[in-house]
XYZ file of C-alpha atoms in Angstrom:
622
model
C 315.435 33.747 -141.771
C 312.150 32.570 -140.871
C 311.999 29.285 -140.747
C 315.049 29.546 -138.756
C 313.276 31.407 -136.930
C 310.817 28.962 -136.747
C 312.905 26.054 -136.093
C 313.975 27.486 -133.173
C 310.634 28.115 -132.140
C 310.260 24.332 -132.292
C 313.214 23.607 -130.510
C 312.691 25.389 -127.676
C 308.702 24.540 -127.246
C 310.482 20.598 -128.253
C 312.667 21.525 -125.161
C 309.882 22.737 -122.702
C 307.785 19.802 -123.990
C 310.414 17.050 -122.732
C 311.217 19.059 -119.643
C 307.634 18.959 -118.305
C 307.699 14.799 -119.919
C 310.974 14.361 -116.934
C 309.597 16.370 -114.498
C 306.259 14.223 -114.584
C 308.331 11.230 -114.476
C 310.080 11.496 -111.583
C 306.685 12.752 -110.401
C 305.138 9.372 -111.171
C 308.049 7.001 -109.447
C 307.175 8.994 -106.700
C 303.866 7.855 -106.727
C 304.669 3.934 -106.695
C 307.711 4.852 -104.901
C 305.443 6.088 -102.040
C 303.026 2.560 -102.652
C 305.620 -0.059 -101.874
C 306.394 2.787 -99.179
C 302.290 2.408 -97.982
C 302.758 -1.122 -97.885
C 305.289 -1.558 -95.368
C 303.752 0.325 -93.290
C 300.007 -1.018 -92.714
C 301.802 -4.100 -93.364
C 300.785 -5.843 -89.552
C 297.473 -6.310 -90.795
C 298.259 -6.905 -94.216
C 299.566 -10.012 -93.643
C 296.482 -11.079 -91.441
C 294.487 -10.700 -94.849
C 292.762 -14.058 -95.928
C 294.799 -14.944 -98.868
C 291.254 -14.509 -100.919
C 291.359 -11.173 -100.073
C 295.036 -9.933 -99.874
C 295.401 -8.650 -103.767
C 291.946 -6.126 -102.292
C 293.837 -4.880 -99.245
C 297.445 -4.095 -101.019
C 295.351 -2.102 -103.616
C 293.588 0.027 -100.497
C 296.030 0.350 -98.814
C 298.111 1.823 -102.856
C 294.726 4.167 -102.746
C 295.535 5.317 -100.017
C 298.932 6.170 -100.665
C 297.574 8.092 -103.073
C 295.534 10.281 -101.847
C 297.964 11.657 -99.091
C 298.874 13.610 -101.380
C 297.127 17.100 -103.337
C 297.512 14.839 -106.792
C 295.292 18.270 -108.492
C 298.509 19.830 -109.751
C 299.786 16.440 -111.145
C 295.600 15.303 -113.127
C 295.869 19.345 -114.681
C 299.592 18.769 -115.870
C 298.881 15.270 -117.088
C 295.224 15.711 -119.199
C 297.143 18.850 -120.956
C 299.112 15.777 -122.567
C 295.964 14.088 -123.686
C 297.224 11.084 -119.757
C 295.076 10.037 -117.206
C 294.394 11.989 -114.465
C 294.692 9.272 -112.402
C 290.564 9.848 -111.908
C 289.017 6.092 -112.444
C 291.922 4.606 -110.384
C 290.000 2.685 -107.008
C 290.177 -0.517 -108.585
C 293.583 -0.577 -110.316
C 295.901 1.894 -108.606
C 299.435 0.478 -109.088
C 298.498 -0.930 -112.887
C 297.207 2.976 -114.225
C 300.534 4.764 -111.948
C 302.184 1.938 -114.593
C 300.844 2.498 -117.818
C 300.700 6.289 -117.337
C 304.095 5.949 -116.573
C 305.245 4.238 -119.169
C 302.495 6.672 -122.074
C 305.093 9.597 -120.504
C 308.771 7.695 -120.929
C 307.267 6.992 -124.697
C 306.297 10.438 -125.646
C 310.097 11.744 -124.525
C 310.478 9.537 -127.395
C 311.078 5.309 -126.049
C 309.815 2.737 -127.922
C 306.443 1.500 -126.237
C 307.031 -0.880 -123.327
C 303.501 -2.164 -121.701
C 304.367 -2.174 -117.936
C 305.109 -4.860 -115.786
C 302.125 -6.700 -114.689
C 300.448 -4.507 -111.088
C 298.544 -6.074 -107.940
C 295.164 -5.191 -110.107
C 294.138 -4.734 -113.511
C 291.664 -2.306 -113.918
C 289.887 -5.863 -115.534
C 290.346 -7.923 -112.850
C 289.621 -4.957 -110.610
C 285.703 -4.393 -111.664
C 285.553 -8.415 -111.601
C 286.333 -8.854 -108.855
C 284.296 -6.035 -107.161
C 281.241 -8.051 -109.268
C 281.739 -11.245 -107.971
C 282.647 -10.373 -104.483
C 278.972 -8.781 -104.738
C 277.110 -11.367 -105.925
C 278.698 -13.639 -103.590
C 277.353 -11.706 -100.497
C 274.128 -9.540 -102.631
C 272.973 -11.975 -105.000
C 273.101 -12.375 -108.287
C 273.175 -8.380 -110.846
C 269.373 -8.236 -111.301
C 267.972 -8.218 -114.974
C 268.340 -4.126 -117.104
C 270.317 -2.911 -113.455
C 273.855 -3.394 -111.892
C 272.289 -2.577 -108.428
C 270.188 -3.730 -106.035
C 267.401 -3.083 -103.342
C 267.199 -3.670 -99.907
C 263.938 -3.262 -98.181
C 263.776 -2.787 -94.359
C 261.234 -5.286 -92.944
C 257.168 -4.146 -91.237
C 257.080 -5.515 -88.092
C 253.972 -7.286 -90.094
C 255.029 -9.111 -92.804
C 255.620 -11.747 -89.833
C 251.845 -12.349 -89.993
C 251.530 -10.954 -93.945
C 252.930 -13.718 -96.218
C 251.833 -11.725 -99.316
C 253.676 -8.733 -98.367
C 256.687 -10.174 -98.777
C 255.551 -12.077 -102.080
C 254.598 -8.582 -103.029
C 257.863 -7.233 -102.383
C 260.544 -10.161 -103.940
C 257.497 -8.991 -107.281
C 258.430 -5.449 -107.101
C 262.198 -6.065 -106.558
C 262.804 -6.553 -103.208
C 266.157 -8.990 -103.884
C 267.171 -8.366 -100.115
C 265.206 -8.635 -96.937
C 266.544 -6.226 -93.853
C 265.167 -8.154 -90.161
C 266.179 -5.309 -88.092
C 267.271 -6.590 -85.408
C 265.781 -3.538 -83.176
C 262.370 -4.127 -83.735
C 259.834 -7.263 -82.614
C 261.280 -10.837 -81.608
C 263.397 -14.516 -82.302
C 259.560 -15.486 -83.968
C 258.407 -12.852 -85.540
C 261.964 -12.984 -86.857
C 261.847 -16.462 -88.142
C 258.540 -15.658 -89.487
C 259.640 -13.205 -91.292
C 262.847 -15.363 -93.703
C 260.488 -18.216 -93.868
C 257.868 -16.183 -95.689
C 261.050 -14.513 -97.838
C 262.438 -18.346 -98.315
C 258.933 -19.663 -99.156
C 258.068 -16.454 -102.185
C 260.779 -16.274 -103.156
C 261.167 -19.968 -104.241
C 257.662 -19.314 -105.948
C 258.244 -16.240 -107.671
C 261.928 -17.779 -108.691
C 263.881 -14.849 -107.763
C 266.769 -14.782 -105.540
C 266.224 -12.479 -102.154
C 269.071 -12.354 -99.520
C 268.139 -12.040 -96.305
C 269.958 -9.569 -93.323
C 269.970 -9.941 -90.422
C 270.642 -6.133 -88.883
C 271.607 -6.248 -85.057
C 270.323 -3.623 -83.340
C 274.365 -2.759 -81.115
C 274.344 -0.691 -78.241
C 271.045 2.152 -77.714
C 272.236 5.949 -76.530
C 268.495 6.952 -77.142
C 266.801 9.534 -74.359
C 264.676 7.911 -71.206
C 261.137 7.435 -70.426
C 259.320 10.785 -69.787
C 255.592 10.283 -67.316
C 252.909 9.735 -69.521
C 249.908 12.289 -70.194
C 246.790 11.336 -69.412
C 244.630 8.343 -70.589
C 242.526 10.993 -73.794
C 241.739 11.070 -77.370
C 241.274 14.111 -78.959
C 238.742 13.920 -82.194
C 238.857 16.462 -84.581
C 237.132 17.160 -87.653
C 239.281 18.698 -90.691
C 238.446 22.431 -90.379
C 239.054 25.190 -93.472
C 240.377 28.411 -92.796
C 236.716 30.105 -91.839
C 236.302 26.859 -89.492
C 233.815 25.301 -91.610
C 233.887 21.512 -90.948
C 235.450 19.992 -94.183
C 235.272 16.189 -92.583
C 234.258 14.938 -88.937
C 236.407 13.700 -86.639
C 236.346 9.999 -86.480
C 236.555 7.015 -84.739
C 236.854 3.304 -84.776
C 234.296 1.258 -81.614
C 235.890 -2.176 -80.238
C 234.810 -4.113 -78.055
C 236.948 -4.282 -74.623
C 238.273 -7.569 -74.407
C 239.686 -7.658 -78.445
C 240.034 -3.577 -78.444
C 243.028 -2.821 -81.286
C 244.214 0.570 -80.208
C 246.339 1.321 -83.247
C 245.140 4.314 -85.579
C 243.547 3.473 -88.317
C 242.104 4.888 -91.314
C 238.714 5.786 -89.162
C 240.293 7.037 -86.630
C 241.398 5.854 -83.501
C 240.160 3.091 -81.939
C 237.099 4.111 -78.297
C 236.742 0.474 -76.315
C 233.424 -0.391 -75.346
C 231.985 -3.072 -73.766
C 231.488 -5.942 -76.804
C 227.529 -6.297 -74.637
C 227.310 -2.757 -75.486
C 228.902 -2.563 -78.859
C 226.412 -5.865 -80.701
C 223.331 -3.532 -79.128
C 224.785 -0.416 -80.817
C 223.566 0.322 -84.772
C 224.167 3.074 -87.785
C 222.434 5.685 -86.456
C 222.586 5.476 -82.811
C 223.225 8.601 -81.490
C 225.593 9.165 -77.935
C 225.407 12.259 -75.776
C 228.402 12.101 -74.087
C 229.663 15.446 -71.105
C 233.728 15.507 -72.475
C 237.365 15.942 -70.011
C 236.285 19.602 -70.171
C 232.900 19.718 -69.544
C 231.213 20.554 -72.195
C 228.910 18.550 -73.520
C 229.265 16.046 -76.946
C 227.099 14.560 -79.818
C 228.493 10.956 -81.686
C 226.209 9.597 -84.209
C 226.742 6.002 -85.012
C 227.778 4.739 -88.818
C 228.460 1.687 -90.606
C 232.304 1.570 -90.806
C 233.765 0.349 -95.439
C 236.472 -2.032 -93.843
C 234.219 -4.599 -91.715
C 231.664 -6.101 -91.729
C 229.591 -5.298 -88.885
C 231.606 -2.695 -87.923
C 230.111 0.627 -86.380
C 232.156 4.612 -85.934
C 231.566 7.583 -84.204
C 231.544 10.664 -86.621
C 231.063 14.204 -84.697
C 231.549 17.545 -86.046
C 233.443 19.193 -83.040
C 236.401 18.717 -81.534
C 235.973 16.049 -79.008
C 238.264 14.783 -75.402
C 237.350 11.095 -74.233
C 238.966 9.848 -70.934
C 239.585 6.757 -69.756
C 235.953 5.787 -68.360
C 233.678 8.776 -69.782
C 229.967 7.800 -70.321
C 228.213 6.621 -73.280
C 224.506 7.414 -73.751
C 222.687 6.628 -75.852
C 220.344 9.205 -77.423
C 216.467 7.786 -76.565
C 217.325 4.681 -74.908
C 218.719 4.187 -71.450
C 221.793 1.710 -71.661
C 224.791 3.818 -70.681
C 228.670 3.038 -70.880
C 230.994 3.817 -69.997
C 234.668 3.932 -72.870
C 237.343 1.754 -71.305
C 241.185 1.803 -70.908
C 242.683 4.535 -73.499
C 246.150 4.844 -73.964
C 248.218 6.864 -71.563
C 249.624 9.510 -73.912
C 252.651 10.113 -75.002
C 254.805 13.831 -73.659
C 256.997 15.196 -74.862
C 259.052 17.771 -73.810
C 259.345 21.363 -76.365
C 263.037 23.123 -76.634
C 263.895 26.211 -77.951
C 267.937 27.592 -77.901
C 268.803 28.514 -75.230
C 267.548 26.459 -73.380
C 269.437 24.084 -70.690
C 268.708 20.980 -71.160
C 269.837 17.875 -67.497
C 270.435 15.267 -68.828
C 270.258 12.357 -66.440
C 272.419 8.233 -65.586
C 268.162 7.929 -64.130
C 266.113 6.493 -66.929
C 263.086 6.284 -64.612
C 259.892 8.107 -66.722
C 261.419 12.459 -66.507
C 258.453 14.217 -64.364
C 257.266 16.602 -67.038
C 255.209 19.617 -64.940
C 259.468 20.070 -63.429
C 260.186 23.231 -62.266
C 263.478 24.603 -63.674
C 265.582 22.826 -66.721
C 262.962 20.289 -67.845
C 265.577 16.637 -67.213
C 265.834 13.390 -70.266
C 267.045 10.211 -68.838
C 269.758 8.803 -71.481
C 270.305 4.307 -72.308
C 274.098 4.348 -72.314
C 275.952 4.923 -68.298
C 279.073 5.488 -70.565
C 278.167 8.790 -72.257
C 278.278 9.841 -68.454
C 281.866 8.925 -67.137
C 283.153 9.912 -70.677
C 281.615 13.022 -72.656
C 283.991 16.178 -71.245
C 282.065 20.363 -71.131
C 282.704 21.976 -74.715
C 281.539 18.296 -76.876
C 278.550 18.632 -79.523
C 275.168 16.981 -78.017
C 272.528 15.450 -81.232
C 269.141 14.110 -79.941
C 266.123 13.074 -82.198
C 268.220 13.022 -85.776
C 269.877 16.934 -84.941
C 266.648 18.111 -85.132
C 267.593 19.356 -81.601
C 271.278 20.041 -81.071
C 273.715 21.292 -78.726
C 276.550 21.547 -76.211
C 277.641 19.803 -73.130
C 278.097 22.762 -70.364
C 278.036 21.032 -67.472
C 279.416 17.512 -66.153
C 277.856 15.458 -63.018
C 278.733 12.214 -62.106
C 275.684 11.140 -63.157
C 274.357 14.225 -65.136
C 274.953 16.557 -68.679
C 273.697 20.175 -68.603
C 273.263 20.489 -72.333
C 272.335 24.549 -73.700
C 270.599 23.713 -76.456
C 271.764 25.783 -79.602
C 269.605 24.128 -82.541
C 265.703 23.917 -82.478
C 262.316 24.915 -84.897
C 261.793 28.977 -83.862
C 258.794 28.044 -82.862
C 260.280 24.803 -80.350
C 261.433 21.830 -81.396
C 259.234 18.517 -79.204
C 261.992 15.566 -77.908
C 260.227 11.935 -77.472
C 261.057 9.088 -75.904
C 263.565 7.125 -77.301
C 264.874 9.189 -79.580
C 268.221 8.864 -80.692
C 271.070 10.787 -79.005
C 274.406 10.814 -80.841
C 277.869 12.708 -79.216
C 280.353 13.239 -82.002
C 283.037 14.466 -80.058
C 282.450 12.125 -77.231
C 285.080 8.696 -77.676
C 282.552 6.369 -75.876
C 284.279 3.027 -74.700
C 281.309 1.163 -75.653
C 281.134 -2.813 -77.689
C 279.384 -3.256 -80.746
C 278.056 -6.500 -79.299
C 275.432 -6.321 -77.105
C 275.219 -9.568 -75.000
C 271.519 -8.950 -77.362
C 273.162 -8.777 -79.683
C 274.939 -12.466 -78.896
C 272.127 -13.724 -78.523
C 269.923 -12.416 -81.435
C 272.653 -13.755 -83.803
C 272.604 -17.561 -82.302
C 268.848 -16.701 -84.959
C 270.676 -14.381 -86.743
C 272.850 -18.225 -88.295
C 269.240 -19.560 -88.764
C 267.572 -17.103 -91.268
C 270.699 -15.723 -92.801
C 272.324 -14.688 -95.480
C 274.378 -11.776 -94.087
C 274.951 -10.481 -90.883
C 274.269 -6.308 -89.940
C 277.223 -4.669 -87.584
C 275.344 -0.997 -85.786
C 277.840 0.654 -84.026
C 281.002 -0.280 -84.944
C 284.017 1.681 -84.113
C 286.588 -0.822 -83.761
C 288.606 -3.593 -85.538
C 287.860 -5.859 -81.624
C 284.321 -5.696 -82.569
C 284.737 -6.782 -86.211
C 287.323 -8.990 -84.834
C 284.497 -10.881 -81.803
C 282.503 -10.880 -84.965
C 283.913 -13.214 -86.206
C 284.780 -15.095 -83.211
C 281.065 -15.864 -82.565
C 280.543 -16.512 -86.276
C 283.018 -18.851 -85.486
C 280.442 -21.351 -85.255
C 278.920 -24.790 -87.493
C 276.370 -22.791 -90.325
C 278.601 -19.526 -88.846
C 281.196 -20.122 -91.341
C 278.785 -19.541 -94.210
C 277.917 -15.874 -93.236
C 277.773 -12.491 -95.340
C 279.340 -9.152 -92.143
C 278.323 -5.720 -93.520
C 280.027 -3.396 -90.914
C 277.767 -0.178 -90.652
C 279.452 2.667 -90.926
C 277.531 4.987 -88.873
C 279.372 7.255 -86.848
C 282.675 10.095 -87.079
C 285.486 7.549 -85.143
C 284.205 4.104 -87.804
C 285.141 6.842 -91.080
C 288.184 7.844 -89.145
C 288.885 4.028 -88.998
C 287.690 2.660 -92.392
C 290.787 1.786 -93.320
C 291.906 -0.695 -90.104
C 288.721 -1.669 -89.794
C 288.148 -2.948 -93.330
C 291.355 -4.539 -93.808
C 291.101 -6.605 -90.013
C 287.390 -7.093 -91.677
C 289.358 -8.882 -94.847
C 289.944 -11.895 -92.938
C 287.433 -13.803 -93.091
C 285.255 -13.862 -97.282
C 281.874 -12.519 -98.451
C 282.209 -8.449 -97.109
C 280.475 -5.836 -96.886
C 279.260 -2.164 -96.405
C 276.696 -0.099 -95.480
C 277.222 4.310 -95.444
C 274.222 3.866 -92.742
C 273.868 7.890 -93.610
C 270.869 9.275 -90.804
C 273.652 9.108 -88.467
C 276.299 9.019 -90.235
C 275.087 12.932 -91.477
C 274.493 13.567 -87.585
C 277.652 12.605 -86.763
C 279.777 13.783 -88.725
C 277.167 17.544 -90.224
C 274.703 17.750 -92.953
C 277.158 19.683 -94.756
C 279.993 17.096 -94.707
C 277.567 13.725 -95.515
C 277.934 13.930 -99.949
C 281.684 14.322 -99.047
C 282.690 11.351 -96.178
C 280.270 9.281 -98.377
C 282.168 9.668 -102.001
C 284.926 8.815 -99.991
C 283.716 6.022 -98.615
C 282.813 4.816 -101.319
C 286.276 5.151 -102.943
C 287.503 3.064 -100.391
C 285.646 0.036 -100.392
C 285.918 0.270 -105.025
C 289.574 0.159 -103.850
C 289.532 -2.852 -102.219
C 287.296 -3.849 -104.053
C 284.187 -4.706 -101.764
C 280.111 -3.561 -102.068
C 279.009 -0.887 -100.606
C 274.961 -0.357 -100.155
C 273.981 3.245 -99.856
C 270.897 3.188 -96.734
C 269.333 4.997 -95.030
C 266.180 7.819 -96.547
C 266.103 6.927 -99.943
C 263.019 7.878 -100.981
C 261.564 8.798 -97.257
C 259.205 10.890 -97.933
C 257.065 9.162 -101.026
C 257.594 6.001 -98.971
C 255.947 7.714 -96.029
C 253.355 9.883 -97.785
C 253.471 8.457 -101.491
C 254.322 11.576 -102.984
C 258.204 11.860 -103.351
C 260.178 15.169 -102.900
C 262.365 16.672 -106.011
C 265.528 16.440 -104.320
C 265.384 11.896 -103.065
C 264.461 11.122 -105.728
C 267.801 12.992 -107.614
C 268.782 11.117 -104.589
C 268.224 7.651 -105.243
C 270.324 7.822 -108.564
C 273.688 8.502 -107.112
C 272.812 5.165 -105.425
C 273.573 4.142 -108.896
C 277.105 4.212 -107.013
C 277.179 1.711 -104.563
C 275.987 -2.483 -105.200
C 272.965 -1.844 -103.022
C 270.339 0.690 -102.521
C 267.538 0.498 -98.848
C 264.374 1.466 -98.009
C 263.191 1.476 -95.398
C 259.695 0.605 -94.524
C 256.721 2.998 -94.502
C 253.066 2.492 -95.718
C 254.206 3.388 -99.832
C 256.669 1.766 -99.707
C 254.829 -1.503 -103.024
C 255.502 2.964 -104.699
C 258.467 4.208 -102.956
C 260.222 0.614 -104.630
C 258.374 0.771 -107.986
C 260.238 3.953 -108.172
C 263.683 2.734 -106.682
C 263.575 0.286 -109.823
C 262.395 2.304 -112.656
C 264.931 4.871 -111.625
C 267.915 2.680 -110.995
C 266.864 0.618 -115.037
C 266.755 3.604 -116.245
C 270.894 4.830 -114.497
C 272.807 1.594 -115.724
C 272.338 2.381 -118.773
C 274.705 5.907 -117.735
C 276.484 5.592 -115.316
C 278.190 2.964 -112.617
C 280.388 4.541 -110.034
C 281.898 7.018 -111.634
C 281.949 6.207 -115.257
C 280.145 7.936 -117.721
C 279.284 5.236 -120.018
C 277.984 6.718 -123.188
C 275.284 4.754 -125.070
C 273.720 6.035 -127.362
C 270.821 9.342 -126.592
C 267.338 9.661 -128.178
C 266.891 13.045 -125.729
C 267.335 15.792 -127.968
C 265.648 16.163 -131.820
C 265.751 19.374 -134.149
C 262.790 19.091 -135.437
C 261.718 18.795 -131.508
C 259.921 22.190 -131.904
C 257.687 20.191 -134.136
């Protein structure tokens, strides 16, 4: 009786298992049918893709189709049978579904039959992505899968040693930002990159970033021509280090701040008569009596630094007297102080079409200009607006022909400063603005001469991509690779259309411009969106550049945060990681190179690579 009960029990389990497997077969067949339907739906764009990309484009459409349904219940049911849960199928969607279907059929007692060939096999998908990464971004670096791109500072145009040091430190792609400097400087930078690359025997590509339309705050009226010298004090007000200022001859004065503080322009002949130990007396901008003591500048032969233990405000024309010597001089022309609006929550800011310098002492709402006139023709009440990388945010509460009234909803508790030239994001506003400006089109002439790839900013519409294709359809332009920068909500929402349009031409990649994209969609959604971009690009077998704010604190201060180290390690999911310029860029480059070397043994895209771990030992407490 017991045996009969067991047999009956097993028979019931077998029947239940068979029914579940039949249901799984039906679900898998439905998904495979959806792939075919998707190709029909996207037929127009697919038919225009270049032959080299045709299979990849079809696979990208298959991935789109796969993700139109909630697959989580199916994933759990497949995993219960030890089958692939489809979570790593990006680069070979049809092949994965067919293989899993064959496995389910075999479990039903049918003989194993290998699946019919798919659009892309798993092996082919990975090989395609790697080969296209090499074509666009250069050879795979030794010891890591991921390349490193570095944005060159302006000094790279005049300092070839800087470029050589960056290439020696692991830079694989030098990025030239056309929002700064000019064509002569870009050519000098490129020349230094090519020269250092040859000398070191290392391949280093050159990327030129087209600036795109500028949506920024307009100028503010400048402040007085004044320099503030402030000593460093402890909590009790005791001086820890004196304030310093570098004295410079008026005719060759570089007013850029240096390690010794700001530059103070003085007459050249007067400066030549000065020496360390001289004491300079003056009345500062507040009428306060002050003394400056001159000491030798350790960084320049014969240079002098003025020091003081008291806070001092120097103005253009301030008279300087030498203690014990009748030899006065006047401070030369100082730079005008940069002004800023201080905005609090609840303030109403007027954003104007007029981009003349906005006055600082106005009655009523503070005002500032906007550099993109199209904003005023398309913005609507209720839409969001962000300033300065989202540090200040608000809502449009009033629209007039030449003005927007913006209620500030997000600012620091003590008020946030808004300066001229800061970025503006209007994620809810549909701006009919082409990605390529007249400046970009002119800059493209230089890019074709010096670059290996061009980064397209503010791309939002397939028409933007077609315009760039048209401009590159010239001698020399056919070899230039294209990188689409995904930095707006609109670009993200149209990503499949942008990719399929761009795939009419070889050598293509995508940059996740996480700074602007995070402002556009909200930082709470950024992690989700950057994952989705990575997945779709892997399905299209296109390399991705992981960009913006990577090791930003380390590059700026020399000290990284724990969070940005983890973020940099996530860059292993892409084919390239971008560093922005900073005074400690060498340290950031060294750290990133080390992080990517370490992570290359643990991950490829989403796959964990199970190499031998040496981290834990049974005798680790001894």
